[in-house]
CSV table of C-alpha atoms in Angstrom, one decimal:
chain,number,residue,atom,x,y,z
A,13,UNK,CA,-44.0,-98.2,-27.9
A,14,UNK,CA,-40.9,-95.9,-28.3
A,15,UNK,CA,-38.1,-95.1,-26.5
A,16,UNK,CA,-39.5,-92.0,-24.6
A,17,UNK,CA,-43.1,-93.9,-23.8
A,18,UNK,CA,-40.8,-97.0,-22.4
A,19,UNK,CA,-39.1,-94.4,-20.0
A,20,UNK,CA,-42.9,-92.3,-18.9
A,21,UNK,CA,-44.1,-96.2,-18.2
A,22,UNK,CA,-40.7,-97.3,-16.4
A,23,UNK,CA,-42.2,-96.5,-12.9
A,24,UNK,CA,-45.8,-97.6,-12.7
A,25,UNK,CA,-47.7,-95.6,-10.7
A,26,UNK,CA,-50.1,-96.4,-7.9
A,27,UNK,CA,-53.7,-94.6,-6.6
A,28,UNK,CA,-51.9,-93.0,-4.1
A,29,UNK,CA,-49.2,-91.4,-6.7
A,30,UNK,CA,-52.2,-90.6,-9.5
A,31,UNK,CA,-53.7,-88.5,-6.6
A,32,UNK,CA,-50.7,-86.5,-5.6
A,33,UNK,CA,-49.9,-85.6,-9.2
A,34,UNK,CA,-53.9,-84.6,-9.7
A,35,UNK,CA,-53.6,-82.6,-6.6
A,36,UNK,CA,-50.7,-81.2,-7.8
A,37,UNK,CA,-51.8,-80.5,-11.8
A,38,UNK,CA,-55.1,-78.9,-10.1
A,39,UNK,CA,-53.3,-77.0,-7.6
A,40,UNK,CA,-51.7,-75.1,-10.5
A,41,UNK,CA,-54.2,-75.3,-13.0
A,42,UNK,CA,-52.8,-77.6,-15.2
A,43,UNK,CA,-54.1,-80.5,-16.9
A,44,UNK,CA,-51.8,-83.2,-18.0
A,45,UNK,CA,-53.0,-85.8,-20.6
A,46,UNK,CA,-50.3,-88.2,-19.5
A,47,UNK,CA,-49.4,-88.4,-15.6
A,48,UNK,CA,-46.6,-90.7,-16.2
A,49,UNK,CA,-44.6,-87.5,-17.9
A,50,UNK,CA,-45.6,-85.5,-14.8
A,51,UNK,CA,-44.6,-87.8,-12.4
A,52,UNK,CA,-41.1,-87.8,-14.3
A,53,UNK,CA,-40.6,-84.3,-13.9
A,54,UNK,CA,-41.0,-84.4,-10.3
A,55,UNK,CA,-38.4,-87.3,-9.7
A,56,UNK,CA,-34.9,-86.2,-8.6
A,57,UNK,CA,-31.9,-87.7,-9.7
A,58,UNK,CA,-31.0,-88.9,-6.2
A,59,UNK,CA,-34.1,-91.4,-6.5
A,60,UNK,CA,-32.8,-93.0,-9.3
A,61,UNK,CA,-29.1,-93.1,-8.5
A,62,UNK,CA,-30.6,-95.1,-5.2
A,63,UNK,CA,-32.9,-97.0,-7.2
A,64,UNK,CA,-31.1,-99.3,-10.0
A,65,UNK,CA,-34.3,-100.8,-11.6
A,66,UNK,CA,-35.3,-96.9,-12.1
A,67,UNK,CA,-31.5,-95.9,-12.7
A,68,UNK,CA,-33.1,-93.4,-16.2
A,69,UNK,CA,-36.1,-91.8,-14.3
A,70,UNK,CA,-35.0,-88.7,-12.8
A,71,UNK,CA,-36.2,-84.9,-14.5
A,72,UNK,CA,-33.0,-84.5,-15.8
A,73,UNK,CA,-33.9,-84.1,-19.7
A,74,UNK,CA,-37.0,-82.6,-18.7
A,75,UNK,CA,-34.7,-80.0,-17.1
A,76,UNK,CA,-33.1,-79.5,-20.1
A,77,UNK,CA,-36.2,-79.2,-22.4
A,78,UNK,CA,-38.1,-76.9,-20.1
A,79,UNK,CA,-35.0,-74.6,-19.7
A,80,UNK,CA,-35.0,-73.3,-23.5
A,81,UNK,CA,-39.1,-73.4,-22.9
A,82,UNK,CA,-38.8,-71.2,-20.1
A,83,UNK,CA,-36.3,-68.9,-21.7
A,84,UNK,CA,-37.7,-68.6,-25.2
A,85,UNK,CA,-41.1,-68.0,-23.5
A,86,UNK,CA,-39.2,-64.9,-21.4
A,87,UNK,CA,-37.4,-63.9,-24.1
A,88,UNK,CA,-41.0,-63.3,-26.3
A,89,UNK,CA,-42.6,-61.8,-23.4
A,90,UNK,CA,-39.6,-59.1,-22.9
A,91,UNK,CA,-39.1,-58.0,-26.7
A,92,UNK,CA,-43.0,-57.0,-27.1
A,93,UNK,CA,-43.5,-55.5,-23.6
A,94,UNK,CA,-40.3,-53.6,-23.5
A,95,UNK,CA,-40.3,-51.8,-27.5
A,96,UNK,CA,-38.2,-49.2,-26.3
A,97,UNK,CA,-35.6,-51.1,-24.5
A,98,UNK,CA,-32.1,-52.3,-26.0
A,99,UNK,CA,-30.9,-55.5,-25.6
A,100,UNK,CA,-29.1,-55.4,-22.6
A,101,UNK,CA,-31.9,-54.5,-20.7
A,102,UNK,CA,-34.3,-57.5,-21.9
A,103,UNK,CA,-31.3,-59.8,-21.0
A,104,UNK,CA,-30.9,-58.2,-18.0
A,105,UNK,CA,-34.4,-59.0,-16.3
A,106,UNK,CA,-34.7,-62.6,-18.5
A,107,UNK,CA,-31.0,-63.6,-16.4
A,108,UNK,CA,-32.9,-62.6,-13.1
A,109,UNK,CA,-36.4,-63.8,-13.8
A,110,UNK,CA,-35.3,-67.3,-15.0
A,111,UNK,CA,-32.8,-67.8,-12.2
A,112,UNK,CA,-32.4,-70.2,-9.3
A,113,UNK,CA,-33.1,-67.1,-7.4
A,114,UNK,CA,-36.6,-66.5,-8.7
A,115,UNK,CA,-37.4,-70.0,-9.5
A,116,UNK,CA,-36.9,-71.5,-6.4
A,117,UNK,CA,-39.5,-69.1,-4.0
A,118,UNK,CA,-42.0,-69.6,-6.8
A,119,UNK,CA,-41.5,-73.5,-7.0
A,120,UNK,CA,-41.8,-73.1,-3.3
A,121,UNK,CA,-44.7,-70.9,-2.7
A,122,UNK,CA,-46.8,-70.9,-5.4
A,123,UNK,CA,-46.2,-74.1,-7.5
A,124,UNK,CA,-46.1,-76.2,-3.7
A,125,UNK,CA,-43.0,-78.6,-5.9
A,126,UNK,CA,-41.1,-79.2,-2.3
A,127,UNK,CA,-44.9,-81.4,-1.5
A,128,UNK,CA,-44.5,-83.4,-4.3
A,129,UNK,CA,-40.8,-83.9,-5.6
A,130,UNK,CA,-39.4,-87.6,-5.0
A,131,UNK,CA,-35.9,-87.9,-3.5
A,132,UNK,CA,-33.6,-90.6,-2.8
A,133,UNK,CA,-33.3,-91.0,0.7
A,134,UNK,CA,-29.8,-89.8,1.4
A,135,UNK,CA,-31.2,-86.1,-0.3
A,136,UNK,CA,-34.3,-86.0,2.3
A,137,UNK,CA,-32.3,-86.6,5.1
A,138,UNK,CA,-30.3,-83.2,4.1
A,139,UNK,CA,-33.3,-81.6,3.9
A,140,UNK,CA,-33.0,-81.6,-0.4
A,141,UNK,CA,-36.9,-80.8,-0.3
A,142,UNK,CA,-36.3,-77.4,0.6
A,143,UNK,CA,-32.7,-77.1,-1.5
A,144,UNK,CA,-33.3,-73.9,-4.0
A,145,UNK,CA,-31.2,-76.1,-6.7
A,146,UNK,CA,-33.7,-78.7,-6.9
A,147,UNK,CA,-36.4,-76.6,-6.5
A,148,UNK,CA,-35.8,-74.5,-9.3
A,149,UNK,CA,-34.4,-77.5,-11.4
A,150,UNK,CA,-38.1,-79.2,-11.0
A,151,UNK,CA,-39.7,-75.5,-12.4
A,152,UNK,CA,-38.3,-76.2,-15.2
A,153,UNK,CA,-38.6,-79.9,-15.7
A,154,UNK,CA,-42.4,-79.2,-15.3
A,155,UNK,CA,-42.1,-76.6,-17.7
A,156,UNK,CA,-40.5,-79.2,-19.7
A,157,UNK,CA,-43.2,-82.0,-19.2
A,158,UNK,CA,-46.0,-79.5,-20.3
A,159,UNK,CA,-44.5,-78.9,-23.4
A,160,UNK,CA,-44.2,-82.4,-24.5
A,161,UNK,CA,-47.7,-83.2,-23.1
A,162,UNK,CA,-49.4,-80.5,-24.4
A,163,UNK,CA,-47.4,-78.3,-26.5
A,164,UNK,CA,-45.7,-74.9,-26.5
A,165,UNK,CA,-48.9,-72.4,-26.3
A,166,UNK,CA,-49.8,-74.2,-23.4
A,167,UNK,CA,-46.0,-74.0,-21.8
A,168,UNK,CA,-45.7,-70.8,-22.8
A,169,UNK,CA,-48.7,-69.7,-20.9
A,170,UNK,CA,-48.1,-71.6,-17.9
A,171,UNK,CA,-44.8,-70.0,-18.0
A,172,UNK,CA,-45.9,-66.2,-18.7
A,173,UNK,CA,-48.0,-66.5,-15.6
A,174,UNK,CA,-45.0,-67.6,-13.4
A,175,UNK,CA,-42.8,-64.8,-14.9
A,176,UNK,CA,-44.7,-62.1,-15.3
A,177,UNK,CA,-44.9,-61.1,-11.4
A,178,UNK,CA,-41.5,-61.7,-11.3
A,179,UNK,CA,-40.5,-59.3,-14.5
A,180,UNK,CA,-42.6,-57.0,-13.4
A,181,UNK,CA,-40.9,-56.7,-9.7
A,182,UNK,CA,-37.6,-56.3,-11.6
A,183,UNK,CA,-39.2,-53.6,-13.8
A,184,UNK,CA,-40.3,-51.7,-10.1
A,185,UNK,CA,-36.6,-52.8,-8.7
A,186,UNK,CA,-38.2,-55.3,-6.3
A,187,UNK,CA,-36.5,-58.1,-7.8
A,188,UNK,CA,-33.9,-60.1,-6.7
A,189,UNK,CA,-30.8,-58.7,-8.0
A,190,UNK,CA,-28.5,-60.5,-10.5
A,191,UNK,CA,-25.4,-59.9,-9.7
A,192,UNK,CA,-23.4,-61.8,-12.3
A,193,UNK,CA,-24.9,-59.6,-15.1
A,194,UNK,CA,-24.5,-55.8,-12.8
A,195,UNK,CA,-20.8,-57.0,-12.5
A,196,UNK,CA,-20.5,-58.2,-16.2
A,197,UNK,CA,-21.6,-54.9,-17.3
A,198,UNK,CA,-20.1,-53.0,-15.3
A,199,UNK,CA,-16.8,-54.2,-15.8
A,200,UNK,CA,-17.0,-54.8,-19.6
A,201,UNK,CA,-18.1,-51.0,-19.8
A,202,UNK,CA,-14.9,-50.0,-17.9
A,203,UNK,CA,-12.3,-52.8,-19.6
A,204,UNK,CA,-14.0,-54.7,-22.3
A,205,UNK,CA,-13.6,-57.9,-20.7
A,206,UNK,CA,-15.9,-60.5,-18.5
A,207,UNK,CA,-15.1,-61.4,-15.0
A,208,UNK,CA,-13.8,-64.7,-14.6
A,209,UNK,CA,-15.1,-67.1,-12.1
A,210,UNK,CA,-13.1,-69.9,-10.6
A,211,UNK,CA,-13.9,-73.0,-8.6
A,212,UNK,CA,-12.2,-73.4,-5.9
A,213,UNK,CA,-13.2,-76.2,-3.8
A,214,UNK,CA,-16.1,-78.2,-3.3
A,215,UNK,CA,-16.9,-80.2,-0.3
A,216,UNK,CA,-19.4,-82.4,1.0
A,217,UNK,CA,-21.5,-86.0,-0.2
A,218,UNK,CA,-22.8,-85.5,-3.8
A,219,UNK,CA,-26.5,-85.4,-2.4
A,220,UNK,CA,-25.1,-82.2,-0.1
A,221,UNK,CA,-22.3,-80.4,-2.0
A,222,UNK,CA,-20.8,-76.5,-1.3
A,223,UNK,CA,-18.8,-75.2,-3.8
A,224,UNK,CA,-16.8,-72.6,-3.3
A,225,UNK,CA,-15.8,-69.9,-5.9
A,226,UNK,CA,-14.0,-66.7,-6.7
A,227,UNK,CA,-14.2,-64.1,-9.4
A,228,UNK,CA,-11.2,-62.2,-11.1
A,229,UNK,CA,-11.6,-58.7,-12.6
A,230,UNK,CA,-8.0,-58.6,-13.9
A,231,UNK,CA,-5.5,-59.2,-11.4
A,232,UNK,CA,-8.1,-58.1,-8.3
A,233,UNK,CA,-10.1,-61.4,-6.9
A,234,UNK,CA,-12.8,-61.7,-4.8
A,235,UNK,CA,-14.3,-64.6,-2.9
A,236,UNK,CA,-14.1,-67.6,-2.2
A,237,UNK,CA,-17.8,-67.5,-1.4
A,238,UNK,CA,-20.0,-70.7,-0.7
A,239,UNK,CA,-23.5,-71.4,-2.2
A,240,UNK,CA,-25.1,-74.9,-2.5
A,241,UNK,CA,-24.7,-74.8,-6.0
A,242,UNK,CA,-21.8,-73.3,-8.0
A,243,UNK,CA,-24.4,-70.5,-10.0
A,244,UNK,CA,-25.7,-70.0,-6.3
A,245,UNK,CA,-21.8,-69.4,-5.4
A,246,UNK,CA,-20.8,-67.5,-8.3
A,247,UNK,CA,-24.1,-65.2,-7.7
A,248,UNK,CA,-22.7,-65.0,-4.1
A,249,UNK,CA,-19.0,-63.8,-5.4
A,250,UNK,CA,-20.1,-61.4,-8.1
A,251,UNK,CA,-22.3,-59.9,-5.1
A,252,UNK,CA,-19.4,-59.9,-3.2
A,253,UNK,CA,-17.3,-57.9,-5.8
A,254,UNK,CA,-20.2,-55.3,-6.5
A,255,UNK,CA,-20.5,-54.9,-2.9
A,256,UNK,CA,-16.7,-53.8,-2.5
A,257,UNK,CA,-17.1,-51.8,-5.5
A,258,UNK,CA,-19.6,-49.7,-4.4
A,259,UNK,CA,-22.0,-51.0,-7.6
A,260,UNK,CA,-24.8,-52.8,-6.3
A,261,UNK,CA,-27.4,-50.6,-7.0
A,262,UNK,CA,-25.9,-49.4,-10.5
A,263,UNK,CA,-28.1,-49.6,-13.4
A,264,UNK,CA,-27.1,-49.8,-17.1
């Protein structure tokens, strides 16, 4: 047995557990040869920091993994659907599509995640099942898990038929927006140079943090504004600047 099989089998699982993760593979027509992987994607890190015996089973590699899944599966998608596009426009809609933005409503709503993700105790009494960080983190340790179980065609559709609603929404407009890459363009078309985003605070227990950050466009800040995570609070600051800039609904 190798390292990886030691960690799937760390955490044994009983009845109750194999049905959850059944009801959950079924619910989104998946089929997983090995639960144990599943079960791994769907354990937040707050269980195991709670939990010394399971101190290395948390979906935080899985994260990882199913992050350059889901964006290499995107990326495909985007450069044969959109032939006549250039570049910026593909990463345009793969920032917005594979965001914490999009990922958390579909983790919610369609994938049902916030039924089946494990958290430590201090987490669920902050109301971390409904948290868009750890939603959309658990999207892609899935995505992650899938790959390893069953390989990247099989990823790579799971993930096209995630994505594809969403890209398509952007396509119409009916997306939501992200705001990091209208400001980035925006201002590197005026001054050749990116916005700069600073943290600065961050307040609260580790299982409930708020960060607070700014962005500079030269010598003009904007911000602070909060967000539950610091992408969520950078988001919320580059909206914040395009708003007083009267770019919101620019296009490239």
């Amino acid at each position: 047995m190798n390292l990886r099989d030691k960690i799937y089998e760390s955490r044994k699982l009983d009845s109750q557990r194999k049905k959850e993760l059944e009801a959950f593979a079924s619910h989104n027509d998946l089929h997983f040869h090995n639960l144990n992987i599943l079960d791994l994607a769907l354990h937040h890190r707050s269980f195991s920091n709670e939990n010394e015996e399971h101190h290395r089973y948390n979906n935080e590699r899985l994260e990882f993994l199913g992050d350059s899944v889901l964006g290499l599966a995107t990326a495909d998608f985007l450069y044969e659907d959109m032939m006549d596009n250039p570049e910026g426009d593909l990463a345009r809609i793969k920032a917005n599509v594979v965001s914490e933005n999009s990922l958390a409503p579909i983790a919610r709503n369609i994938m049902q995640i916030d039924r089946y993700i494990v958290l430590g105790k201090g987490e669920e009494m902050s109301g971390g099942r409904q948290k868009n960080a750890i939603l959309a983190d658990a999207v892609e340790a899935v995505i992650g898990a899938l790959y390893l179980d069953s390989g990247f065609e099989k990823a790579r559709d799971f993930v096209l038929r995630l994505i594809v609603p969403e890209i398509r929404k952007v396509q119409d407009d009916k997306g939501n927006k992200d705001y990091k890459t209208i400001l980035q363009e925006y201002y590197q078309k005026k001054h050749r140079e990116c916005p700069v985003y600073e943290l600065v605070n961050k307040t609260g227990p580790d299982h409930d943090r708020t960060f607070m950050v700014s962005v500079h466009l030269g010598a003009v800040c904007y911000g602070p504004e909060s967000g539950k995570s610091k992408k969520k609070a950078e988001q919320n600051a580059a909206r914040a600047a395009c708003l007083a800039l009267g770019i919101e609904n620019e296009k490239k």
